[in-house]
């Protein structure tokens, strides 16, 4: 950029040289070239096979199940997590202890064991009933009919996730300054109003990044439902390659879909983070969709 | 006339430390009472007891004739439910040392929040009133800014507007200028001066002796959990009767 006459003369200093950076660039370039070369030339990758199966019905069916399981389990996990966190922070020590016990049990036992437990619940309780405790029963269900495989998957993944989400939400709530609660209380807001309108929106900023992590992790963790015979993306490709032995190409198919979903989730997380970051960073208010493309003037000048 | 604040024999302890050791204080409607004293003297705690942010351990505390946080029936005290305490607090405004504005809401949203959520006011009416209040504290042009985009003095003025939005009968100020850069103190004191002139009942914990002398109707000096001396600000400041008051004033004046 040109220097205007009223500006002081700029520093005409020789910048520091960074030879190490150029060495690193060279090494990376060679490694990248090797990678591209092997991907293109090694027939073992079976790219035509990848293309054949990427949109095949069994794979898309598994993908659909992965999505459904992830979305519903995370919904159960988030709602349950908020409830458990509020219980955990309650002044009522019974509620707080129950939440602590829940978190202890569900974080402390393997998820596979929990999935199997829900699937075999009928061994423990062949029938489930609604009624007065220790009194008459109004409706009775056959456990195996009430909790089918899909329900067992949701219970296993969702209730386990709730325990992790509870700790994330609790950390978020604890991160909000106590002065906020006092200010809301001094204005006559009830505890519930304060939580909903003042504390949780601010806690979201701390809650969202680990929740994004949990969701991405759930995409892949949901493949554990194979232990109770349900199927999703990874199970679907396993079924295919156990028949046609195209193991690597089919694993690449699964990896492509997982990466695609993870990318979409990361973008979504970015939007939500900006939404709840309002007022907490300086600069113009409101989310800016393409903010990262618009460089600030001083950066352009530099 | 019912006093706006009537505190009798207030005791408050945090664990082993007794922070208030028998405080009596009366503030009449329209009075501006300034509370001064060294840090740890219990002045902020006393203020926080008035709207039940702290619960008193013994004594009686009434605001506008009503016990704060308790109900008395047939000579017995009953603790109030949380919703009843919240209801009482609607009429008592509080301004904090560290502003405590809601950072995720703009200035005008901060001011509108309680009227809309607590008093269930119509949004348009609450907005109109908030515009008026922000104008009154001199921030009409800053209404859409978030607290992080405002200076400390501006934030504190928004906080005052936020408290006024509930049309309180009593305003409590907890060292409202202590967290401000010196050049921003004046703008906040100006707003408070205006409020006092309009007849608002105020209890102000402060280190601003000039404000206390000029605006205060009474001055209360606290030390070690008791009120050592109180009276007309000019007299207490010019002619303190107690040794502790003298030594404190000699350090701050």
PDB file of C-alpha atoms in Angstrom, chain A:
ATOM      1  CA  UNK A   1       0.000   0.000   0.000  1.00  0.00           C
ATOM      2  CA  UNK A   2       1.151   3.533  -0.646  1.00  0.00           C
ATOM      3  CA  UNK A   3       2.322   5.737   2.153  1.00  0.00           C
ATOM      4  CA  UNK A   4       0.400   8.974   2.417  1.00  0.00           C
ATOM      5  CA  UNK A   5       2.562  12.071   2.819  1.00  0.00           C
ATOM      6  CA  UNK A   6       1.185  12.906   6.283  1.00  0.00           C
ATOM      7  CA  UNK A   7       2.116   9.446   7.576  1.00  0.00           C
ATOM      8  CA  UNK A   8       5.413   8.923   9.400  1.00  0.00           C
ATOM      9  CA  UNK A   9       8.041   7.046   7.402  1.00  0.00           C
ATOM     10  CA  UNK A  10       7.638   3.268   7.764  1.00  0.00           C
ATOM     11  CA  UNK A  11      10.321   1.033   9.278  1.00  0.00           C
ATOM     12  CA  UNK A  12      12.448  -0.202   6.388  1.00  0.00           C
ATOM     13  CA  UNK A  13      13.963  -3.074   8.333  1.00  0.00           C
ATOM     14  CA  UNK A  14      14.989  -6.452   6.892  1.00  0.00           C
ATOM     15  CA  UNK A  15      12.512  -9.004   8.300  1.00  0.00           C
ATOM     16  CA  UNK A  16      13.778 -12.018  10.254  1.00  0.00           C
ATOM     17  CA  UNK A  17      14.380 -15.016   7.968  1.00  0.00           C
ATOM     18  CA  UNK A  18      12.807 -18.358   8.844  1.00  0.00           C
ATOM     19  CA  UNK A  19      14.772 -21.075   7.025  1.00  0.00           C
ATOM     20  CA  UNK A  20      13.239 -23.775   9.272  1.00  0.00           C
ATOM     21  CA  UNK A  21       9.807 -23.056   7.831  1.00  0.00           C
ATOM     22  CA  UNK A  22      11.012 -23.705   4.308  1.00  0.00           C
ATOM     23  CA  UNK A  23      12.550 -27.018   5.377  1.00  0.00           C
ATOM     24  CA  UNK A  24       9.240 -28.021   6.933  1.00  0.00           C
ATOM     25  CA  UNK A  25       7.348 -27.039   3.773  1.00  0.00           C
ATOM     26  CA  UNK A  26       9.725 -29.135   1.669  1.00  0.00           C
ATOM     27  CA  UNK A  27       9.359 -32.204   3.906  1.00  0.00           C
ATOM     28  CA  UNK A  28       5.569 -31.907   3.920  1.00  0.00           C
ATOM     29  CA  UNK A  29       5.468 -31.468   0.155  1.00  0.00           C
ATOM     30  CA  UNK A  30       7.471 -34.661  -0.384  1.00  0.00           C
ATOM     31  CA  UNK A  31       5.254 -36.616   2.039  1.00  0.00           C
ATOM     32  CA  UNK A  32       2.096 -35.287   0.366  1.00  0.00           C
ATOM     33  CA  UNK A  33       3.399 -36.277  -3.047  1.00  0.00           C
ATOM     34  CA  UNK A  34       4.149 -39.802  -1.790  1.00  0.00           C
ATOM     35  CA  UNK A  35       0.640 -40.063  -0.339  1.00  0.00           C
ATOM     36  CA  UNK A  36      -1.071 -38.931  -3.529  1.00  0.00           C
ATOM     37  CA  UNK A  37       1.127 -41.255  -5.568  1.00  0.00           C
ATOM     38  CA  UNK A  38       0.262 -44.335  -3.521  1.00  0.00           C
ATOM     39  CA  UNK A  39      -3.451 -43.503  -3.423  1.00  0.00           C
ATOM     40  CA  UNK A  40      -3.541 -43.257  -7.190  1.00  0.00           C
ATOM     41  CA  UNK A  41      -1.268 -46.174  -8.062  1.00  0.00           C
ATOM     42  CA  UNK A  42      -2.089 -48.791  -5.399  1.00  0.00           C
ATOM     43  CA  UNK A  43      -4.970 -50.875  -6.768  1.00  0.00           C
ATOM     44  CA  UNK A  44      -5.676 -52.148  -3.260  1.00  0.00           C
ATOM     45  CA  UNK A  45      -7.623 -48.979  -2.542  1.00  0.00           C
ATOM     46  CA  UNK A  46     -10.143 -50.149  -5.085  1.00  0.00           C
ATOM     47  CA  UNK A  47     -11.531 -46.739  -5.985  1.00  0.00           C
ATOM     48  CA  UNK A  48     -13.977 -48.158  -8.551  1.00  0.00           C
ATOM     49  CA  UNK A  49     -15.404 -50.368  -5.783  1.00  0.00           C
ATOM     50  CA  UNK A  50     -15.660 -47.335  -3.492  1.00  0.00           C
ATOM     51  CA  UNK A  51     -17.621 -45.574  -6.226  1.00  0.00           C
ATOM     52  CA  UNK A  52     -19.916 -48.591  -6.662  1.00  0.00           C
ATOM     53  CA  UNK A  53     -20.840 -48.803  -3.012  1.00  0.00           C
ATOM     54  CA  UNK A  54     -20.801 -45.146  -1.883  1.00  0.00           C
ATOM     55  CA  UNK A  55     -24.470 -44.657  -2.722  1.00  0.00           C
ATOM     56  CA  UNK A  56     -25.617 -48.283  -2.665  1.00  0.00           C
ATOM     57  CA  UNK A  57     -28.905 -48.952  -0.823  1.00  0.00           C
ATOM     58  CA  UNK A  58     -27.449 -51.000   2.085  1.00  0.00           C
ATOM     59  CA  UNK A  59     -24.845 -48.308   2.788  1.00  0.00           C
ATOM     60  CA  UNK A  60     -27.422 -45.520   2.618  1.00  0.00           C
ATOM     61  CA  UNK A  61     -29.694 -47.542   4.887  1.00  0.00           C
ATOM     62  CA  UNK A  62     -26.903 -47.876   7.433  1.00  0.00           C
ATOM     63  CA  UNK A  63     -26.160 -44.163   7.077  1.00  0.00           C
ATOM     64  CA  UNK A  64     -29.802 -43.379   7.808  1.00  0.00           C
ATOM     65  CA  UNK A  65     -29.681 -45.486  10.969  1.00  0.00           C
ATOM     66  CA  UNK A  66     -26.461 -43.832  12.083  1.00  0.00           C
ATOM     67  CA  UNK A  67     -28.095 -40.429  11.676  1.00  0.00           C
ATOM     68  CA  UNK A  68     -31.296 -41.423  13.468  1.00  0.00           C
ATOM     69  CA  UNK A  69     -29.423 -43.049  16.354  1.00  0.00           C
ATOM     70  CA  UNK A  70     -27.079 -40.058  16.716  1.00  0.00           C
ATOM     71  CA  UNK A  71     -29.801 -37.420  16.623  1.00  0.00           C
ATOM     72  CA  UNK A  72     -32.198 -39.208  18.982  1.00  0.00           C
ATOM     73  CA  UNK A  73     -29.506 -40.382  21.419  1.00  0.00           C
ATOM     74  CA  UNK A  74     -28.043 -36.885  21.598  1.00  0.00           C
ATOM     75  CA  UNK A  75     -31.532 -35.440  22.148  1.00  0.00           C
ATOM     76  CA  UNK A  76     -32.064 -37.856  25.058  1.00  0.00           C
ATOM     77  CA  UNK A  77     -28.545 -37.114  26.285  1.00  0.00           C
ATOM     78  CA  UNK A  78     -28.938 -33.326  26.208  1.00  0.00           C
ATOM     79  CA  UNK A  79     -32.373 -33.213  27.824  1.00  0.00           C
ATOM     80  CA  UNK A  80     -31.317 -35.790  30.410  1.00  0.00           C
ATOM     81  CA  UNK A  81     -28.007 -34.010  30.948  1.00  0.00           C
ATOM     82  CA  UNK A  82     -29.658 -30.653  31.665  1.00  0.00           C
ATOM     83  CA  UNK A  83     -32.082 -32.321  34.091  1.00  0.00           C
ATOM     84  CA  UNK A  84     -29.280 -34.193  35.856  1.00  0.00           C
ATOM     85  CA  UNK A  85     -27.099 -31.062  36.037  1.00  0.00           C
ATOM     86  CA  UNK A  86     -29.917 -29.025  37.583  1.00  0.00           C
ATOM     87  CA  UNK A  87     -30.565 -31.873  40.044  1.00  0.00           C
ATOM     88  CA  UNK A  88     -26.850 -32.116  40.781  1.00  0.00           C
ATOM     89  CA  UNK A  89     -26.746 -28.387  41.645  1.00  0.00           C
ATOM     90  CA  UNK A  90     -29.987 -28.471  43.618  1.00  0.00           C
ATOM     91  CA  UNK A  91     -29.851 -27.469  47.288  1.00  0.00           C
ATOM     92  CA  UNK A  92     -31.938 -30.601  47.958  1.00  0.00           C
ATOM     93  CA  UNK A  93     -29.236 -33.130  48.828  1.00  0.00           C
ATOM     94  CA  UNK A  94     -31.373 -36.142  47.917  1.00  0.00           C
ATOM     95  CA  UNK A  95     -31.822 -34.903  44.341  1.00  0.00           C
ATOM     96  CA  UNK A  96     -28.174 -34.008  44.168  1.00  0.00           C
ATOM     97  CA  UNK A  97     -27.085 -37.435  45.427  1.00  0.00           C
ATOM     98  CA  UNK A  98     -29.403 -39.279  43.040  1.00  0.00           C
ATOM     99  CA  UNK A  99     -27.893 -37.356  40.123  1.00  0.00           C
ATOM    100  CA  UNK A 100     -24.385 -38.093  41.400  1.00  0.00           C
ATOM    101  CA  UNK A 101     -25.227 -41.790  41.709  1.00  0.00           C
ATOM    102  CA  UNK A 102     -26.656 -41.882  38.184  1.00  0.00           C
ATOM    103  CA  UNK A 103     -23.563 -40.231  36.753  1.00  0.00           C
ATOM    104  CA  UNK A 104     -21.330 -42.600  38.716  1.00  0.00           C
ATOM    105  CA  UNK A 105     -23.098 -45.707  37.423  1.00  0.00           C
ATOM    106  CA  UNK A 106     -23.526 -44.671  33.793  1.00  0.00           C
ATOM    107  CA  UNK A 107     -20.042 -43.248  33.341  1.00  0.00           C
ATOM    108  CA  UNK A 108     -18.456 -46.029  35.337  1.00  0.00           C
ATOM    109  CA  UNK A 109     -19.706 -49.044  33.387  1.00  0.00           C
ATOM    110  CA  UNK A 110     -18.910 -49.935  29.758  1.00  0.00           C
ATOM    111  CA  UNK A 111     -21.367 -48.708  27.164  1.00  0.00           C
ATOM    112  CA  UNK A 112     -21.412 -52.159  25.575  1.00  0.00           C
ATOM    113  CA  UNK A 113     -22.521 -53.640  28.888  1.00  0.00           C
ATOM    114  CA  UNK A 114     -25.286 -51.027  29.136  1.00  0.00           C
ATOM    115  CA  UNK A 115     -26.515 -51.761  25.611  1.00  0.00           C
ATOM    116  CA  UNK A 116     -26.602 -55.487  26.379  1.00  0.00           C
ATOM    117  CA  UNK A 117     -28.374 -54.803  29.665  1.00  0.00           C
ATOM    118  CA  UNK A 118     -31.221 -52.897  27.999  1.00  0.00           C
ATOM    119  CA  UNK A 119     -31.488 -55.531  25.314  1.00  0.00           C
ATOM    120  CA  UNK A 120     -31.769 -58.319  27.858  1.00  0.00           C
ATOM    121  CA  UNK A 121     -33.942 -56.399  30.302  1.00  0.00           C
ATOM    122  CA  UNK A 122     -36.662 -59.000  29.816  1.00  0.00           C
ATOM    123  CA  UNK A 123     -34.448 -61.560  31.570  1.00  0.00           C
ATOM    124  CA  UNK A 124     -34.714 -59.371  34.672  1.00  0.00           C
ATOM    125  CA  UNK A 125     -38.267 -58.095  34.211  1.00  0.00           C
ATOM    126  CA  UNK A 126     -40.289 -60.200  31.771  1.00  0.00           C
ATOM    127  CA  UNK A 127     -43.216 -57.819  32.124  1.00  0.00           C
ATOM    128  CA  UNK A 128     -43.383 -54.072  32.789  1.00  0.00           C
ATOM    129  CA  UNK A 129     -46.489 -52.493  34.307  1.00  0.00           C
ATOM    130  CA  UNK A 130     -47.933 -49.098  35.049  1.00  0.00           C
ATOM    131  CA  UNK A 131     -49.733 -48.863  38.354  1.00  0.00           C
ATOM    132  CA  UNK A 132     -49.594 -47.866  41.986  1.00  0.00           C
ATOM    133  CA  UNK A 133     -46.243 -48.793  43.586  1.00  0.00           C
ATOM    134  CA  UNK A 134     -46.740 -51.985  45.619  1.00  0.00           C
ATOM    135  CA  UNK A 135     -50.434 -51.736  44.674  1.00  0.00           C
ATOM    136  CA  UNK A 136     -52.678 -52.595  41.730  1.00  0.00           C
ATOM    137  CA  UNK A 137     -51.381 -52.529  38.148  1.00  0.00           C
ATOM    138  CA  UNK A 138     -53.291 -50.787  35.390  1.00  0.00           C
ATOM    139  CA  UNK A 139     -51.455 -51.784  32.220  1.00  0.00           C
ATOM    140  CA  UNK A 140     -48.889 -54.508  31.694  1.00  0.00           C
ATOM    141  CA  UNK A 141     -46.515 -54.857  28.767  1.00  0.00           C
ATOM    142  CA  UNK A 142     -44.355 -57.649  27.552  1.00  0.00           C
ATOM    143  CA  UNK A 143     -40.825 -56.237  27.983  1.00  0.00           C
ATOM    144  CA  UNK A 144     -39.571 -57.706  24.736  1.00  0.00           C
ATOM    145  CA  UNK A 145     -42.356 -56.016  22.802  1.00  0.00           C
ATOM    146  CA  UNK A 146     -42.011 -52.667  24.596  1.00  0.00           C
ATOM    147  CA  UNK A 147     -38.233 -52.492  24.318  1.00  0.00           C
ATOM    148  CA  UNK A 148     -37.316 -53.706  20.873  1.00  0.00           C
ATOM    149  CA  UNK A 149     -33.779 -53.580  19.523  1.00  0.00           C
ATOM    150  CA  UNK A 150     -34.111 -49.994  18.388  1.00  0.00           C
ATOM    151  CA  UNK A 151     -35.452 -48.836  21.767  1.00  0.00           C
ATOM    152  CA  UNK A 152     -32.643 -50.697  23.526  1.00  0.00           C
ATOM    153  CA  UNK A 153     -30.130 -48.864  21.315  1.00  0.00           C
ATOM    154  CA  UNK A 154     -31.658 -45.493  22.200  1.00  0.00           C
ATOM    155  CA  UNK A 155     -31.807 -46.291  25.906  1.00  0.00           C
ATOM    156  CA  UNK A 156     -28.232 -47.524  25.943  1.00  0.00           C
ATOM    157  CA  UNK A 157     -26.722 -44.664  23.944  1.00  0.00           C
ATOM    158  CA  UNK A 158     -29.006 -41.895  25.271  1.00  0.00           C
ATOM    159  CA  UNK A 159     -28.884 -42.676  28.971  1.00  0.00           C
ATOM    160  CA  UNK A 160     -25.125 -43.143  28.846  1.00  0.00           C
ATOM    161  CA  UNK A 161     -24.729 -39.854  27.001  1.00  0.00           C
ATOM    162  CA  UNK A 162     -26.918 -38.075  29.572  1.00  0.00           C
ATOM    163  CA  UNK A 163     -24.341 -38.859  32.250  1.00  0.00           C
ATOM    164  CA  UNK A 164     -21.567 -37.231  30.225  1.00  0.00           C
ATOM    165  CA  UNK A 165     -23.760 -34.299  29.180  1.00  0.00           C
ATOM    166  CA  UNK A 166     -24.708 -33.735  32.828  1.00  0.00           C
ATOM    167  CA  UNK A 167     -21.100 -33.003  33.695  1.00  0.00           C
ATOM    168  CA  UNK A 168     -20.696 -30.758  30.648  1.00  0.00           C
ATOM    169  CA  UNK A 169     -23.829 -28.768  31.505  1.00  0.00           C
ATOM    170  CA  UNK A 170     -22.848 -28.568  35.155  1.00  0.00           C
ATOM    171  CA  UNK A 171     -19.466 -27.132  34.158  1.00  0.00           C
ATOM    172  CA  UNK A 172     -21.225 -24.614  31.910  1.00  0.00           C
ATOM    173  CA  UNK A 173     -23.602 -23.481  34.638  1.00  0.00           C
ATOM    174  CA  UNK A 174     -20.749 -23.209  37.114  1.00  0.00           C
ATOM    175  CA  UNK A 175     -18.836 -21.009  34.656  1.00  0.00           C
ATOM    176  CA  UNK A 176     -21.477 -18.263  34.856  1.00  0.00           C
ATOM    177  CA  UNK A 177     -20.517 -15.644  37.390  1.00  0.00           C
ATOM    178  CA  UNK A 178     -22.531 -15.735  40.616  1.00  0.00           C
ATOM    179  CA  UNK A 179     -23.207 -12.006  40.230  1.00  0.00           C
ATOM    180  CA  UNK A 180     -25.513 -12.832  37.313  1.00  0.00           C
ATOM    181  CA  UNK A 181     -27.759 -14.938  39.521  1.00  0.00           C
ATOM    182  CA  UNK A 182     -27.743 -12.236  42.184  1.00  0.00           C
ATOM    183  CA  UNK A 183     -28.595  -9.498  39.703  1.00  0.00           C
ATOM    184  CA  UNK A 184     -31.486 -11.548  38.323  1.00  0.00           C
ATOM    185  CA  UNK A 185     -32.664 -12.373  41.841  1.00  0.00           C
ATOM    186  CA  UNK A 186     -32.478  -8.720  42.877  1.00  0.00           C
ATOM    187  CA  UNK A 187     -34.767  -7.876  39.947  1.00  0.00           C
ATOM    188  CA  UNK A 188     -37.355 -10.292  41.298  1.00  0.00           C
ATOM    189  CA  UNK A 189     -36.743 -13.149  38.868  1.00  0.00           C
ATOM    190  CA  UNK A 190     -37.486 -16.642  40.159  1.00  0.00           C
ATOM    191  CA  UNK A 191     -34.870 -19.368  40.215  1.00  0.00           C
ATOM    192  CA  UNK A 192     -36.395 -21.031  37.138  1.00  0.00           C
ATOM    193  CA  UNK A 193     -36.563 -17.743  35.226  1.00  0.00           C
ATOM    194  CA  UNK A 194     -32.966 -16.974  36.161  1.00  0.00           C
ATOM    195  CA  UNK A 195     -31.812 -20.382  34.982  1.00  0.00           C
ATOM    196  CA  UNK A 196     -33.712 -20.230  31.697  1.00  0.00           C
ATOM    197  CA  UNK A 197     -33.189 -16.585  30.749  1.00  0.00           C
ATOM    198  CA  UNK A 198     -29.860 -15.642  32.305  1.00  0.00           C
ATOM    199  CA  UNK A 199     -27.687 -18.592  33.323  1.00  0.00           C
ATOM    200  CA  UNK A 200     -28.260 -21.219  30.619  1.00  0.00           C
ATOM    201  CA  UNK A 201     -27.839 -18.841  27.643  1.00  0.00           C
ATOM    202  CA  UNK A 202     -24.471 -17.788  29.060  1.00  0.00           C
ATOM    203  CA  UNK A 203     -23.543 -21.355  29.971  1.00  0.00           C
ATOM    204  CA  UNK A 204     -24.175 -22.375  26.353  1.00  0.00           C
ATOM    205  CA  UNK A 205     -20.914 -20.776  25.292  1.00  0.00           C
ATOM    206  CA  UNK A 206     -19.062 -23.253  27.505  1.00  0.00           C
ATOM    207  CA  UNK A 207     -21.452 -26.149  26.853  1.00  0.00           C
ATOM    208  CA  UNK A 208     -21.486 -26.114  23.038  1.00  0.00           C
ATOM    209  CA  UNK A 209     -17.884 -27.041  22.110  1.00  0.00           C
ATOM    210  CA  UNK A 210     -17.795 -30.233  24.211  1.00  0.00           C
ATOM    211  CA  UNK A 211     -21.349 -31.045  23.072  1.00  0.00           C
ATOM    212  CA  UNK A 212     -20.120 -30.835  19.495  1.00  0.00           C
ATOM    213  CA  UNK A 213     -17.374 -33.254  20.471  1.00  0.00           C
ATOM    214  CA  UNK A 214     -19.915 -35.582  22.034  1.00  0.00           C
ATOM    215  CA  UNK A 215     -22.113 -35.500  18.924  1.00  0.00           C
ATOM    216  CA  UNK A 216     -19.204 -36.288  16.615  1.00  0.00           C
ATOM    217  CA  UNK A 217     -18.143 -39.017  18.996  1.00  0.00           C
ATOM    218  CA  UNK A 218     -21.715 -40.373  19.059  1.00  0.00           C
ATOM    219  CA  UNK A 219     -21.694 -40.716  15.252  1.00  0.00           C
ATOM    220  CA  UNK A 220     -19.008 -43.327  15.639  1.00  0.00           C
ATOM    221  CA  UNK A 221     -19.942 -44.744  19.048  1.00  0.00           C
ATOM    222  CA  UNK A 222     -23.361 -45.666  17.665  1.00  0.00           C
ATOM    223  CA  UNK A 223     -21.602 -48.456  15.773  1.00  0.00           C
ATOM    224  CA  UNK A 224     -21.481 -50.342  19.090  1.00  0.00           C
ATOM    225  CA  UNK A 225     -25.138 -51.265  18.584  1.00  0.00           C
ATOM    226  CA  UNK A 226     -23.774 -54.178  16.592  1.00  0.00           C
ATOM    227  CA  UNK A 227     -23.443 -56.048  19.902  1.00  0.00           C
ATOM    228  CA  UNK A 228     -27.214 -56.311  20.151  1.00  0.00           C
ATOM    229  CA  UNK A 229     -27.672 -57.104  16.492  1.00  0.00           C
ATOM    230  CA  UNK A 230     -28.801 -53.713  15.270  1.00  0.00           C
ATOM    231  CA  UNK A 231     -27.112 -52.156  12.251  1.00  0.00           C
ATOM    232  CA  UNK A 232     -25.855 -48.777  11.145  1.00  0.00           C
ATOM    233  CA  UNK A 233     -23.237 -47.429   8.722  1.00  0.00           C
ATOM    234  CA  UNK A 234     -20.177 -49.358   9.899  1.00  0.00           C
ATOM    235  CA  UNK A 235     -22.134 -52.584  10.429  1.00  0.00           C
ATOM    236  CA  UNK A 236     -23.574 -52.288   6.918  1.00  0.00           C
ATOM    237  CA  UNK A 237     -20.189 -52.064   5.252  1.00  0.00           C
ATOM    238  CA  UNK A 238     -18.896 -54.903   7.440  1.00  0.00           C
ATOM    239  CA  UNK A 239     -21.758 -57.084   6.230  1.00  0.00           C
ATOM    240  CA  UNK A 240     -20.867 -56.264   2.630  1.00  0.00           C
ATOM    241  CA  UNK A 241     -17.136 -56.922   2.906  1.00  0.00           C
ATOM    242  CA  UNK A 242     -17.647 -60.110   4.856  1.00  0.00           C
ATOM    243  CA  UNK A 243     -19.280 -61.406   1.674  1.00  0.00           C
ATOM    244  CA  UNK A 244     -17.170 -59.838  -1.096  1.00  0.00           C
ATOM    245  CA  UNK A 245     -13.872 -59.395   0.823  1.00  0.00           C
ATOM    246  CA  UNK A 246     -13.398 -55.838  -0.477  1.00  0.00           C
ATOM    247  CA  UNK A 247     -12.479 -54.760   3.056  1.00  0.00           C
ATOM    248  CA  UNK A 248     -10.379 -51.663   2.360  1.00  0.00           C
ATOM    249  CA  UNK A 249     -12.663 -50.082  -0.272  1.00  0.00           C
ATOM    250  CA  UNK A 250     -15.704 -50.535   1.946  1.00  0.00           C
ATOM    251  CA  UNK A 251     -13.950 -49.115   4.992  1.00  0.00           C
ATOM    252  CA  UNK A 252     -13.097 -46.122   2.802  1.00  0.00           C
ATOM    253  CA  UNK A 253     -16.802 -45.815   1.932  1.00  0.00           C
ATOM    254  CA  UNK A 254     -17.649 -45.688   5.640  1.00  0.00           C
ATOM    255  CA  UNK A 255     -14.810 -43.243   6.339  1.00  0.00           C
ATOM    256  CA  UNK A 256     -16.013 -40.902   3.579  1.00  0.00           C
ATOM    257  CA  UNK A 257     -19.505 -40.795   5.033  1.00  0.00           C
ATOM    258  CA  UNK A 258     -18.275 -40.330   8.612  1.00  0.00           C
ATOM    259  CA  UNK A 259     -16.008 -37.489   7.482  1.00  0.00           C
ATOM    260  CA  UNK A 260     -18.852 -35.885   5.537  1.00  0.00           C
ATOM    261  CA  UNK A 261     -21.163 -35.999   8.563  1.00  0.00           C
ATOM    262  CA  UNK A 262     -18.431 -34.721  10.874  1.00  0.00           C
ATOM    263  CA  UNK A 263     -17.772 -31.802   8.519  1.00  0.00           C
ATOM    264  CA  UNK A 264     -21.448 -30.864   8.438  1.00  0.00           C
ATOM    265  CA  UNK A 265     -21.626 -31.045  12.240  1.00  0.00           C
ATOM    266  CA  UNK A 266     -18.531 -28.862  12.629  1.00  0.00           C
ATOM    267  CA  UNK A 267     -20.044 -26.167  10.421  1.00  0.00           C
ATOM    268  CA  UNK A 268     -23.301 -26.357  12.383  1.00  0.00           C
ATOM    269  CA  UNK A 269     -21.399 -26.079  15.641  1.00  0.00           C
ATOM    270  CA  UNK A 270     -19.692 -22.932  14.352  1.00  0.00           C
ATOM    271  CA  UNK A 271     -23.059 -21.311  13.684  1.00  0.00           C
ATOM    272  CA  UNK A 272     -24.433 -22.190  17.106  1.00  0.00           C
ATOM    273  CA  UNK A 273     -21.263 -20.954  18.791  1.00  0.00           C
ATOM    274  CA  UNK A 274     -21.563 -17.588  17.086  1.00  0.00           C
ATOM    275  CA  UNK A 275     -25.222 -17.410  18.074  1.00  0.00           C
ATOM    276  CA  UNK A 276     -24.414 -17.856  21.758  1.00  0.00           C
ATOM    277  CA  UNK A 277     -21.241 -15.790  21.611  1.00  0.00           C
ATOM    278  CA  UNK A 278     -23.348 -12.643  21.148  1.00  0.00           C
ATOM    279  CA  UNK A 279     -22.163  -9.786  23.279  1.00  0.00           C
ATOM    280  CA  UNK A 280     -19.201 -11.760  24.541  1.00  0.00           C
ATOM    281  CA  UNK A 281     -16.729 -10.671  21.919  1.00  0.00           C
ATOM    282  CA  UNK A 282     -16.255  -7.113  20.805  1.00  0.00           C
ATOM    283  CA  UNK A 283     -17.024  -6.023  17.284  1.00  0.00           C
ATOM    284  CA  UNK A 284     -20.331  -5.644  15.494  1.00  0.00           C
ATOM    285  CA  UNK A 285     -23.137  -7.656  17.096  1.00  0.00           C
ATOM    286  CA  UNK A 286     -24.822 -10.579  15.426  1.00  0.00           C
ATOM    287  CA  UNK A 287     -23.465 -13.611  13.604  1.00  0.00           C
ATOM    288  CA  UNK A 288     -21.578 -13.033  10.399  1.00  0.00           C
ATOM    289  CA  UNK A 289     -21.956 -15.929   7.994  1.00  0.00           C
ATOM    290  CA  UNK A 290     -18.886 -15.234   5.925  1.00  0.00           C
ATOM    291  CA  UNK A 291     -16.924 -13.265   8.467  1.00  0.00           C
ATOM    292  CA  UNK A 292     -13.819 -15.357   7.948  1.00  0.00           C
ATOM    293  CA  UNK A 293     -13.715 -14.318   4.296  1.00  0.00           C
ATOM    294  CA  UNK A 294     -13.847 -10.626   5.079  1.00  0.00           C
ATOM    295  CA  UNK A 295     -10.431  -9.619   6.296  1.00  0.00           C
ATOM    296  CA  UNK A 296     -10.152  -6.604   8.492  1.00  0.00           C
ATOM    297  CA  UNK A 297      -8.521  -3.529   6.894  1.00  0.00           C
ATOM    298  CA  UNK A 298      -5.371  -3.630   9.030  1.00  0.00           C
ATOM    299  CA  UNK A 299      -4.730  -7.227   7.974  1.00  0.00           C
ATOM    300  CA  UNK A 300      -5.131  -6.275   4.327  1.00  0.00           C
ATOM    301  CA  UNK A 301      -2.731  -3.402   4.799  1.00  0.00           C
ATOM    302  CA  UNK A 302      -0.122  -5.579   6.491  1.00  0.00           C
TER     303      UNK A 302
END
